[in-house]
XYZ file of C-alpha atoms in Angstrom:
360
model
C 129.519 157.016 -164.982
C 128.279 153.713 -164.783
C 131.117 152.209 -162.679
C 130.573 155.109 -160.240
C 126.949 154.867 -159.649
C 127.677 150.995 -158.759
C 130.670 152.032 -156.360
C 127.811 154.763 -154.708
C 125.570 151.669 -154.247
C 127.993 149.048 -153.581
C 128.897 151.806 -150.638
C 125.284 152.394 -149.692
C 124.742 148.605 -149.459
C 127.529 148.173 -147.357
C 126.421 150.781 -144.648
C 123.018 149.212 -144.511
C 124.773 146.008 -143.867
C 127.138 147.512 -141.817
C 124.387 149.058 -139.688
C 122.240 145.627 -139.869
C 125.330 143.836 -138.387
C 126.169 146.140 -135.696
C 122.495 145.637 -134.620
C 122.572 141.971 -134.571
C 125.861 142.169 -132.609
C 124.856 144.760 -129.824
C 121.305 142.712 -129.809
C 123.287 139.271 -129.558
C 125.786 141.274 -126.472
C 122.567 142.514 -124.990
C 121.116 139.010 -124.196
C 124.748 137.436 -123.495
C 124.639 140.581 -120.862
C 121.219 139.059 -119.808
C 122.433 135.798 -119.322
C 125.684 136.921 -117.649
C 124.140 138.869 -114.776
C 121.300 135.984 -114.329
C 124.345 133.660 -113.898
C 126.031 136.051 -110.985
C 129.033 135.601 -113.118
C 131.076 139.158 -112.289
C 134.288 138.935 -114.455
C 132.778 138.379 -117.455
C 129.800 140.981 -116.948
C 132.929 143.608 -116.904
C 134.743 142.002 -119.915
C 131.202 142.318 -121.945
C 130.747 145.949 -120.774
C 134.315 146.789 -121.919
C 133.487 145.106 -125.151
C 130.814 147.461 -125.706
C 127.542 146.220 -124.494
C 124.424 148.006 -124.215
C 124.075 148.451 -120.429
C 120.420 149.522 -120.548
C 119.386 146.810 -123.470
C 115.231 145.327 -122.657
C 114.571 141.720 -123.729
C 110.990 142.137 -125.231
C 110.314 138.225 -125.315
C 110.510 135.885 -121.433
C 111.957 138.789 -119.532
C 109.065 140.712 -120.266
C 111.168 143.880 -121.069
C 113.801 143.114 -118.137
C 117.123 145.479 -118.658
C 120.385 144.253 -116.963
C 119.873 146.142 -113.755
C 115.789 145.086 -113.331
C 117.344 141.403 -113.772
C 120.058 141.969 -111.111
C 117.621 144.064 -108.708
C 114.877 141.003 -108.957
C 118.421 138.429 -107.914
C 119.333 141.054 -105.185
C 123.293 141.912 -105.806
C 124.068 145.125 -104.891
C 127.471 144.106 -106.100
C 126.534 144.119 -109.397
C 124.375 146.863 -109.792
C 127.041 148.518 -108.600
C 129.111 147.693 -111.604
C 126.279 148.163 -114.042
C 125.074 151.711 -112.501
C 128.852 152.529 -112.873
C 129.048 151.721 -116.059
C 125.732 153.402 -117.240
C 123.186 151.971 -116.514
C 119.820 154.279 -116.019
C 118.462 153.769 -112.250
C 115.235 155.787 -113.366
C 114.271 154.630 -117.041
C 111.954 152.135 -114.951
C 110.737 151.397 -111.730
C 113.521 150.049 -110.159
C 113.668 151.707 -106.959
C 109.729 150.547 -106.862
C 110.847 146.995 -107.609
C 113.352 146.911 -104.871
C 110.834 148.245 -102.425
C 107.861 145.535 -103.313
C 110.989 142.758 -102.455
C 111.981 144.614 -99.382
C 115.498 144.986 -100.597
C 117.119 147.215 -98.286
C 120.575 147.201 -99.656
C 119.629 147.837 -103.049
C 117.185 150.413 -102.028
C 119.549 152.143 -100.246
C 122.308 151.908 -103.426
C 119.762 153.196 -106.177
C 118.723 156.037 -103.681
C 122.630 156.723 -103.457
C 122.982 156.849 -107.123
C 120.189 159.152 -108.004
C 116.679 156.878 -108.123
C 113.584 159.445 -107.786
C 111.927 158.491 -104.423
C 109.039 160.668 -105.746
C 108.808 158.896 -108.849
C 104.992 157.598 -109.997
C 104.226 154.411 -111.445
C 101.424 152.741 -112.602
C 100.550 149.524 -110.479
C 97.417 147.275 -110.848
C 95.005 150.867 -111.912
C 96.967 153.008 -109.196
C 99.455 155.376 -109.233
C 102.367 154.901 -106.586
C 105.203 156.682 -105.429
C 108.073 154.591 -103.679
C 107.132 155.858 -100.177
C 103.377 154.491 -100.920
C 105.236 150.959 -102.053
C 107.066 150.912 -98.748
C 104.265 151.631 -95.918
C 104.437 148.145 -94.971
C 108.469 148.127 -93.576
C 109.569 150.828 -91.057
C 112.681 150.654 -91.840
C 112.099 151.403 -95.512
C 110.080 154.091 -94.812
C 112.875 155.479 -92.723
C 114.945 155.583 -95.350
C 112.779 157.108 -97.885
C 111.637 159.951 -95.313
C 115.691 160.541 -94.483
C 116.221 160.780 -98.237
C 113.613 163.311 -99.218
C 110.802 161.460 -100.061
C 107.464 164.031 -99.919
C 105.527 162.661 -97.020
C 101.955 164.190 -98.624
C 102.527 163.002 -101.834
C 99.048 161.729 -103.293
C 98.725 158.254 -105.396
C 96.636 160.047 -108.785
C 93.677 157.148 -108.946
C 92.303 157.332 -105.679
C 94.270 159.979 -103.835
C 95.426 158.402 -101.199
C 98.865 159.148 -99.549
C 101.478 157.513 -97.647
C 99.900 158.019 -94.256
C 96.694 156.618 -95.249
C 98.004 153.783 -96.631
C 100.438 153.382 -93.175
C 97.156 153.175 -91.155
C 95.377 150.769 -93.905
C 98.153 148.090 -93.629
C 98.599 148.916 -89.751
C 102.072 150.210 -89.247
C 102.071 152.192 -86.046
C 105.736 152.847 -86.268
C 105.399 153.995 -89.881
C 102.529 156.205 -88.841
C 104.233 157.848 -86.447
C 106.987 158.295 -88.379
C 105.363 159.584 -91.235
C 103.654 162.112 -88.771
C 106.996 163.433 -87.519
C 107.887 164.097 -90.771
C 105.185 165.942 -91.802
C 102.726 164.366 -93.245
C 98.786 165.704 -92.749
C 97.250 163.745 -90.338
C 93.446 164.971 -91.841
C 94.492 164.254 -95.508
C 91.290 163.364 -97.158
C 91.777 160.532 -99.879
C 89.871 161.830 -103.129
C 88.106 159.071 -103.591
C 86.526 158.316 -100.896
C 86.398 161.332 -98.773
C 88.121 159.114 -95.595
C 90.962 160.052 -93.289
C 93.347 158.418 -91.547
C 90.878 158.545 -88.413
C 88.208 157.237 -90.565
C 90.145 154.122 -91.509
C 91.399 153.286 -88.703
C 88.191 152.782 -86.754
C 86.678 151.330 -89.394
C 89.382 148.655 -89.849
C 89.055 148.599 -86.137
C 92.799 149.628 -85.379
C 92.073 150.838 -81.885
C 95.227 152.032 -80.624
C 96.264 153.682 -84.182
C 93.267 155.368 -83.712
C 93.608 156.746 -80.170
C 96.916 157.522 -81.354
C 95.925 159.860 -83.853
C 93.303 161.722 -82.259
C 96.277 162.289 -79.831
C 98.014 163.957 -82.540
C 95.538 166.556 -83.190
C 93.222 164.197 -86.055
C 90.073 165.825 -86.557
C 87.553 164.067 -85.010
C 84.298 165.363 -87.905
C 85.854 165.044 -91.135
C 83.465 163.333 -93.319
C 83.845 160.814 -96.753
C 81.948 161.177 -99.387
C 79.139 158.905 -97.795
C 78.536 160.933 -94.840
C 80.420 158.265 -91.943
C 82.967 159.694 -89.672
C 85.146 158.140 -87.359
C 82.737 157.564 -85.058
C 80.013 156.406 -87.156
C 82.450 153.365 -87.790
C 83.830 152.825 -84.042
C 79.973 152.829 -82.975
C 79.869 149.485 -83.567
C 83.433 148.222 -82.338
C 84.324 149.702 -79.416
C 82.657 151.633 -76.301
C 85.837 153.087 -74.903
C 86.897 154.306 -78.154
C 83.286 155.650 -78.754
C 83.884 157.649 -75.314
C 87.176 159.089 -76.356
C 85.681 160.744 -79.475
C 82.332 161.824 -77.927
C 84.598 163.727 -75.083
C 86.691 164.895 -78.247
C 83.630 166.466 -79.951
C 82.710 163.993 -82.339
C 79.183 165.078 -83.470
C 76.567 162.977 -82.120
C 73.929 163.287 -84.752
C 75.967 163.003 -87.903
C 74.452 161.076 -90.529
C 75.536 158.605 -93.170
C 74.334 159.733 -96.816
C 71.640 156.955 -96.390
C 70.691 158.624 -93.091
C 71.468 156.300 -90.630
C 73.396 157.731 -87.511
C 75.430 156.361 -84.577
C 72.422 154.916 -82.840
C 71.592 152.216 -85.250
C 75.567 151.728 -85.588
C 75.599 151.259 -82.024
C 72.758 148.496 -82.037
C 74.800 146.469 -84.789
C 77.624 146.246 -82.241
C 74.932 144.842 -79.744
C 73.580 142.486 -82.095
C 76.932 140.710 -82.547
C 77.970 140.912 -78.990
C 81.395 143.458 -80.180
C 79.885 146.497 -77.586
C 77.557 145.959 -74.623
C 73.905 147.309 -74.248
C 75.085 149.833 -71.720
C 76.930 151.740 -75.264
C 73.199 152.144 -76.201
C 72.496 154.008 -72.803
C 75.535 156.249 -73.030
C 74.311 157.067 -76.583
C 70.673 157.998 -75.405
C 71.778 159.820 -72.771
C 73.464 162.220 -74.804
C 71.334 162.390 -77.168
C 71.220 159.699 -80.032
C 67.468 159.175 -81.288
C 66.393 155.665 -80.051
C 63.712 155.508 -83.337
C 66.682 156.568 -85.480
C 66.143 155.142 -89.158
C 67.581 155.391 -92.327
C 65.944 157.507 -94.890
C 66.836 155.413 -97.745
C 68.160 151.878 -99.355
C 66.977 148.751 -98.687
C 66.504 149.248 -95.005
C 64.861 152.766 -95.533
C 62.361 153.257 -92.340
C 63.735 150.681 -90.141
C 64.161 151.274 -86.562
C 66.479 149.706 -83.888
C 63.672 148.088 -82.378
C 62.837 146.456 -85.407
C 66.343 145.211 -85.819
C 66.482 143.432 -82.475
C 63.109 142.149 -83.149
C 64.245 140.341 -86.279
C 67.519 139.030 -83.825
C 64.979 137.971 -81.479
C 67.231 140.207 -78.853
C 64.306 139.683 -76.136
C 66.354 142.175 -73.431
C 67.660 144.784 -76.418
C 63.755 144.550 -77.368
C 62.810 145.565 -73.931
C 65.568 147.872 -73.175
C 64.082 149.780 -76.325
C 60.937 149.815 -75.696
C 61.858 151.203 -71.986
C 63.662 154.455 -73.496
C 60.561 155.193 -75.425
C 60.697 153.337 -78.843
C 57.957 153.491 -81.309
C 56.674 149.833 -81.199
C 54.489 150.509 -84.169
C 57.040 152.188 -86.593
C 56.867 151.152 -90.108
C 59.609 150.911 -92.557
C 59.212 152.458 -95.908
C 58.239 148.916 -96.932
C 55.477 148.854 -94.002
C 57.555 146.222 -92.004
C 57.380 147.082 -88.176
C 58.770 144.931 -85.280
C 55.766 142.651 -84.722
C 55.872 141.614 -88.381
C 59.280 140.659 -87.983
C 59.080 139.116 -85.320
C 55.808 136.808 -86.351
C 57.413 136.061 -89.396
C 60.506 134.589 -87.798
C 58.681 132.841 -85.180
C 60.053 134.383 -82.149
C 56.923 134.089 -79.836
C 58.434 135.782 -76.814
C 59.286 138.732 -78.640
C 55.747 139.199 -80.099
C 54.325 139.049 -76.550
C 56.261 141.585 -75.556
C 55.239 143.780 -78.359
C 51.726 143.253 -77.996
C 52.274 143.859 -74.564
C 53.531 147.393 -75.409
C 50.813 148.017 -77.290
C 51.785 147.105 -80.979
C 49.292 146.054 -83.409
């Protein structure tokens, strides 16, 4: 009895060490299979595999958790991933497709897509969520093949909500836009976050031609964020012609940021810094902007366009204003007005005026 219970144990002990063994040895194979592929040495990658290898083994230490195939995607050989996919390695038990993208790998791109990589697969990147289509608005050519190879075109990132054609206008891709468009994607897609469209970034990145581009394409010209602006609440400042296109397209005049403030005051921002001419204010007027336009709250609460150029000591914006009827004793919620501005920052010719125009 006694013999067998040490025979059961003696057994028992040598499975455990069996096992133990066999781990060390696949573990010690793993990181020779490391080594192998970062030394681009072909041959004896195979001979390893045939010995048994673990194809998809992570090293948890330097390589930060780098299998074979992330190793051999990061040193670009489609030759080798080749022999690694073939001989089992996992193209989607991580982001691999996502890693060739961010390096612009086209080859490899193309081979993982060929052996099964999920172009709609989401990964976590910096706090966002990314699909490879979102990775790859920067290269046309990518994008090309993600679209040819099903990739979905609307597919939103899950932080902010923002999709592949947003992101294509962000990083100003007009061939990717248009691409993207032709495929499919919604051209008034409304990121979650913020509420802004394609439009809507666009003019306020200042992408002219994207812009006119779109509202070509159909874009809805009074979608709103979340703050209230519009498309051409952010143009008003940039760009007259561009201002013109979306007024003829129906852009609403008297929209409002959430703070109030309208196109008017947008408009005499532009003028300020010299980026649209004073004649944009006259076109405004004309068709009815609000020349004593002011927000109704934040720090600026109250104050007027003539106040502004008073403070900028604009002496012909300040007389323009004052021409097309501007209250020259309008207080902001802080009981600043345009005289007080303009005393305060010494601009002597601009106070004559005022006082001129009756303000007290």
């Amino acid at each position: 009895m006694r013999n067998l219970l040490k025979t059961k144990i003696t057994t028992k002990l040598f499975v455990l060490l069996l096992g133990i063994f066999t781990t060390i040895s696949l573990f010690s194979q793993g990181q020779n299979l490391l080594k192998l592929v970062k030394d681009n040495d072909v041959n004896a990658v195979k001979e390893l595999i045939a010995s048994g290898a673990e194809i998809n083994f992570e090293q948890e230490d330097d390589l930060h958790g780098m299998t074979p195939l992330g190793l051999n995607i990061m040193m670009n050989n489609s030759v080798m991933a080749k022999i690694l996919i073939d001989a089992g390695a996992d193209v989607n038990t991580k982001n691999y497709l996502g890693d060739a993208l961010a390096n612009n790998r086209v080859e490899m791109v193309k081979l993982l897509i060929a052996e099964g990589a999920n172009v709609n697969r989401e990964e976590e990147i910096s706090g966002s969520i990314y699909t490879p289509l979102i990775q790859a608005f920067r290269s046309t050519e990518l994008t090309k093949i993600l679209i040819d190879a099903g990739a979905d075109v609307n597919h939103r990132d899950k932080i902010r909500g923002s999709t592949p054609l947003i992101q294509a206008c962000k990083s100003y891709n007009p061939e990717a836009v248009k691409m993207l468009i032709d495929a499919g994607a919604d051209i008034n897609a409304q990121e979650t976050s913020s509420g802004y469209t394609p439009l809507i970034y666009t003019c306020q990145y200042n992408f002219q031609d994207l812009a006119k581009d779109l509202i070509t394409e159909g874009a809805d010209v009074n979608l709103k964020g979340h703050d209230g602006t519009t498309a051409l609440l952010e143009i008003a400042s940039r760009s007259q012609e561009l201002t013109e296109q979306l007024l003829s397209k129906g852009a609403d005049i008297h929209a409002k940021k959430e703070d109030g403030s309208g196109i008017f005051l947008q408009c005499i921002t532009g003028i300020l810094f010299e980026r649209v001419p004073i004649e944009m204010a006259e076109l405004l007027l004309s068709k009815g902007a609000n020349v004593d336009e002011s927000p109704a709250s934040g720090t600026e609460a109250g104050g007027t366009a003539l106040m502004l150029a008073s403070g900028f000591n604009k002496e012909e914006l300040v007389k323009f204003l004052i021409q097309k009827g501007a209250n020259v004793n309008a207080k902001a919620n802080d009981g600043t007005t345009a005289l007080s501005l303009a005393t305060a920052e010494g601009h002597q010719n601009i106070v004559e005026t005022l006082k001129n125009h009756g303000a007290k």
